[in-house]
XYZ file of C-alpha atoms in Angstrom:
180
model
C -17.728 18.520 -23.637
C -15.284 15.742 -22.558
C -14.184 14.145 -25.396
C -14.184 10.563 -23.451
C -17.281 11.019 -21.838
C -19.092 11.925 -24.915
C -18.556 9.077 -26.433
C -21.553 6.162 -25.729
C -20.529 2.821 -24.147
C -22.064 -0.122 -26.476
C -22.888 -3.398 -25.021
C -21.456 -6.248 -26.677
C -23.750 -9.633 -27.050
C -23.635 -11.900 -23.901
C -23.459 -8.812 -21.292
C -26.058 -7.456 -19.365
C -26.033 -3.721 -17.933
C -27.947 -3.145 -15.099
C -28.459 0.362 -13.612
C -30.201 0.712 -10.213
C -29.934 4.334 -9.232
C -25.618 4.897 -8.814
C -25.700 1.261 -9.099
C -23.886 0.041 -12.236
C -23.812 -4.181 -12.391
C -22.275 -5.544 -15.739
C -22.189 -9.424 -15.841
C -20.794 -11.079 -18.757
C -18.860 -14.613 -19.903
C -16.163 -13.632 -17.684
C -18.073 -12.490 -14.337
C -19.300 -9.981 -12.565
C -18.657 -6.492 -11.306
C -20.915 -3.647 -9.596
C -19.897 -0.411 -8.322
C -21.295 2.870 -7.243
C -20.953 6.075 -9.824
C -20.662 9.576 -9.288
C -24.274 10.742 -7.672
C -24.168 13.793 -10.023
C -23.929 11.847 -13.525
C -26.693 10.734 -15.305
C -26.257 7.248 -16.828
C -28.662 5.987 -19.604
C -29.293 2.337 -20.940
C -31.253 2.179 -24.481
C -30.049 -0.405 -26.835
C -27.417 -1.960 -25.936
C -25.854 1.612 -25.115
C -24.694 3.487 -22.446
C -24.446 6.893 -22.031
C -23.084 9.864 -19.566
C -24.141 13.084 -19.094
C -23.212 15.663 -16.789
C -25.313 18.665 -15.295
C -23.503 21.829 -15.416
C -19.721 22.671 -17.007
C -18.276 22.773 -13.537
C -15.097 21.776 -12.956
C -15.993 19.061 -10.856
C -18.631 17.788 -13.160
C -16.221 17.615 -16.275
C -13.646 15.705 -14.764
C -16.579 13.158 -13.164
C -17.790 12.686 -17.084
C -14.714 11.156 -18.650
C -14.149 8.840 -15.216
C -17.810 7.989 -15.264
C -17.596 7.012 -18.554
C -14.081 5.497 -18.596
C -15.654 3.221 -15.194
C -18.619 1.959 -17.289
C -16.531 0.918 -20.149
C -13.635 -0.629 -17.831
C -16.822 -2.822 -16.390
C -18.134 -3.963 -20.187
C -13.976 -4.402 -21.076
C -13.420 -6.710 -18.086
C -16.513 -8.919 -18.063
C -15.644 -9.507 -21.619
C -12.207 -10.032 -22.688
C -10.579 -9.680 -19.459
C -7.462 -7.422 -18.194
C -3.600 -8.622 -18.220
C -0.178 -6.809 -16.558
C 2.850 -8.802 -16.792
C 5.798 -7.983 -14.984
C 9.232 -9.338 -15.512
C 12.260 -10.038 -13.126
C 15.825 -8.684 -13.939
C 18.511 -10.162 -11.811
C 20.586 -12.739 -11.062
C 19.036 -15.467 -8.753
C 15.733 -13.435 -9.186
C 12.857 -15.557 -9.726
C 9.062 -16.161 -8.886
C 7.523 -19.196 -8.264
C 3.508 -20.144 -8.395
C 2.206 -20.809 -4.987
C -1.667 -21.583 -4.542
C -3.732 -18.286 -4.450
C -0.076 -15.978 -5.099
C 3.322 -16.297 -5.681
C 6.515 -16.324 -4.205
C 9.174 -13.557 -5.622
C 12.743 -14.738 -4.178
C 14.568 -10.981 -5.506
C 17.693 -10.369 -3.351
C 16.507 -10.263 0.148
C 17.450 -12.778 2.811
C 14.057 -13.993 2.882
C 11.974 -14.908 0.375
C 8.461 -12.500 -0.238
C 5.308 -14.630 -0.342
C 2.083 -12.755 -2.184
C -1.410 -13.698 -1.793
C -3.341 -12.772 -4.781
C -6.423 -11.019 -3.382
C -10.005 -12.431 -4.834
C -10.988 -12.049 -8.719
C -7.226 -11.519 -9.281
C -4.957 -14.571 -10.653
C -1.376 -14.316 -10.313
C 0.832 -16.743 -13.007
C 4.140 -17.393 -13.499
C 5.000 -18.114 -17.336
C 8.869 -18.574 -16.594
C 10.899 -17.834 -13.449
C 11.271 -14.501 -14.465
C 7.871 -13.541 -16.088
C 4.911 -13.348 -14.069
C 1.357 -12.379 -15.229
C -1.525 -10.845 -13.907
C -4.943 -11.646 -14.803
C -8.507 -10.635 -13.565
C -11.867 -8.899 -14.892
C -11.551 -6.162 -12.192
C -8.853 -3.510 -14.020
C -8.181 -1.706 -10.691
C -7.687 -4.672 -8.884
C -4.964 -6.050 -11.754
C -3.010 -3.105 -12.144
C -2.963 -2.416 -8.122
C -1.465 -6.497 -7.532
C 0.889 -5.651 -10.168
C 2.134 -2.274 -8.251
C 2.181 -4.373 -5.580
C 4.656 -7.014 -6.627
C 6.746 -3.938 -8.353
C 6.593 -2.504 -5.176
C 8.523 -5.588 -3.500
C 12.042 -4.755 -5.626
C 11.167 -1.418 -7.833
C 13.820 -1.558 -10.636
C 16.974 0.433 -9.611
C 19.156 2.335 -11.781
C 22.590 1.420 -11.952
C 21.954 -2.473 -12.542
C 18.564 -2.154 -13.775
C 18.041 -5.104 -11.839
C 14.039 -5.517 -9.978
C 11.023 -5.996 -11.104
C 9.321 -3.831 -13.913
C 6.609 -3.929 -16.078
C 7.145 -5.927 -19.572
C 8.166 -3.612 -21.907
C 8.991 -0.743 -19.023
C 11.669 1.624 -19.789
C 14.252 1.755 -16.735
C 16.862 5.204 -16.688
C 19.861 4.508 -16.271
C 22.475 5.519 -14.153
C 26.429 5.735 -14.940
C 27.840 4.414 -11.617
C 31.259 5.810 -9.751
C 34.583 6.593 -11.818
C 37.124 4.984 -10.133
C 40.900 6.392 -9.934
C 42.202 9.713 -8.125
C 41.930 13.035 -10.378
């Protein structure tokens, strides 16, 4: 048995579950969010709890029990408290600025890069160099903040870009000047 999937999803006050078929809606305080599982799980709601089984000990099946699983409770998570990436900016004259519905990342390029945050995803900047990434939708937070990575990945000499907070760049030693 998967060890995640085994384990039941439970409800929290203020959030409704609503199964129709492969059709998984969770609203809560925060919002919203349906999606389509697996056709081959079976999902259960009795109080207040939801749970995943699968039909056989296929390969295929036992991997689609922990994600099944792992999808509902993402759902619950989001609609509740919420998710957050922040991502911080190394550099000098590397900054962000807040622009209505994105941001504006100004990393090293002759041109600054203008992001538009898509919907259900809020894009913040705390300080110049610290931007945050909010949203109920965790696959939709963690692929904007990719995204903005994306735009100047942290290099390795310098260590300059943008990585997540609390990211772990390797560094590099650069060239050894002089003849040998």
């Amino acid at each position: 048995m998967s060890r995640i999937g085994r384990m039941p999803v439970v409800v929290p006050d203020g959030v409704t579950v609503t199964l129709d078929g492969q059709t998984c809606a969770v609203k809560g305080p925060k919002g919203e969010l349906k999606r389509t599982l697996p056709d081959e799980m079976k999902i259960e709601l009795k109080d207040g709890i939801v749970t995943v089984e699968r039909p056989t000990d296929a390969g295929r099946h036992r991997a689609l029990h922990g994600l099944t699983r792992s999808l509902v409770n993402n759902m619950v998570e989001g609609v509740t408290k919420g998710f957050t990436k922040q991502l911080e900016i190394i550099g000098v004259g590397y900054k962000a600025e807040s622009r209505p519905g994105g941001v504006r990342l100004v990393v090293g390029y002759s041109h600054p890069v203008d992001y538009e945050a898509p919907k259900g995803v809020t894009i913040s900047v705390e300080t110049p160099t610290l931007v945050k990434v909010e949203g109920i939708d965790k696959e939709k937070v963690g692929q904007v903040a990719a995204d903005l990575r994306r735009v100047r990945p942290p290099e390795p000499y310098k260590g300059k870009g943008i990585r997540y907070q609390g990211e772990q760049v390797r560094r590099k030693a650069g060239k050894t000047g002089g003849k040998a």
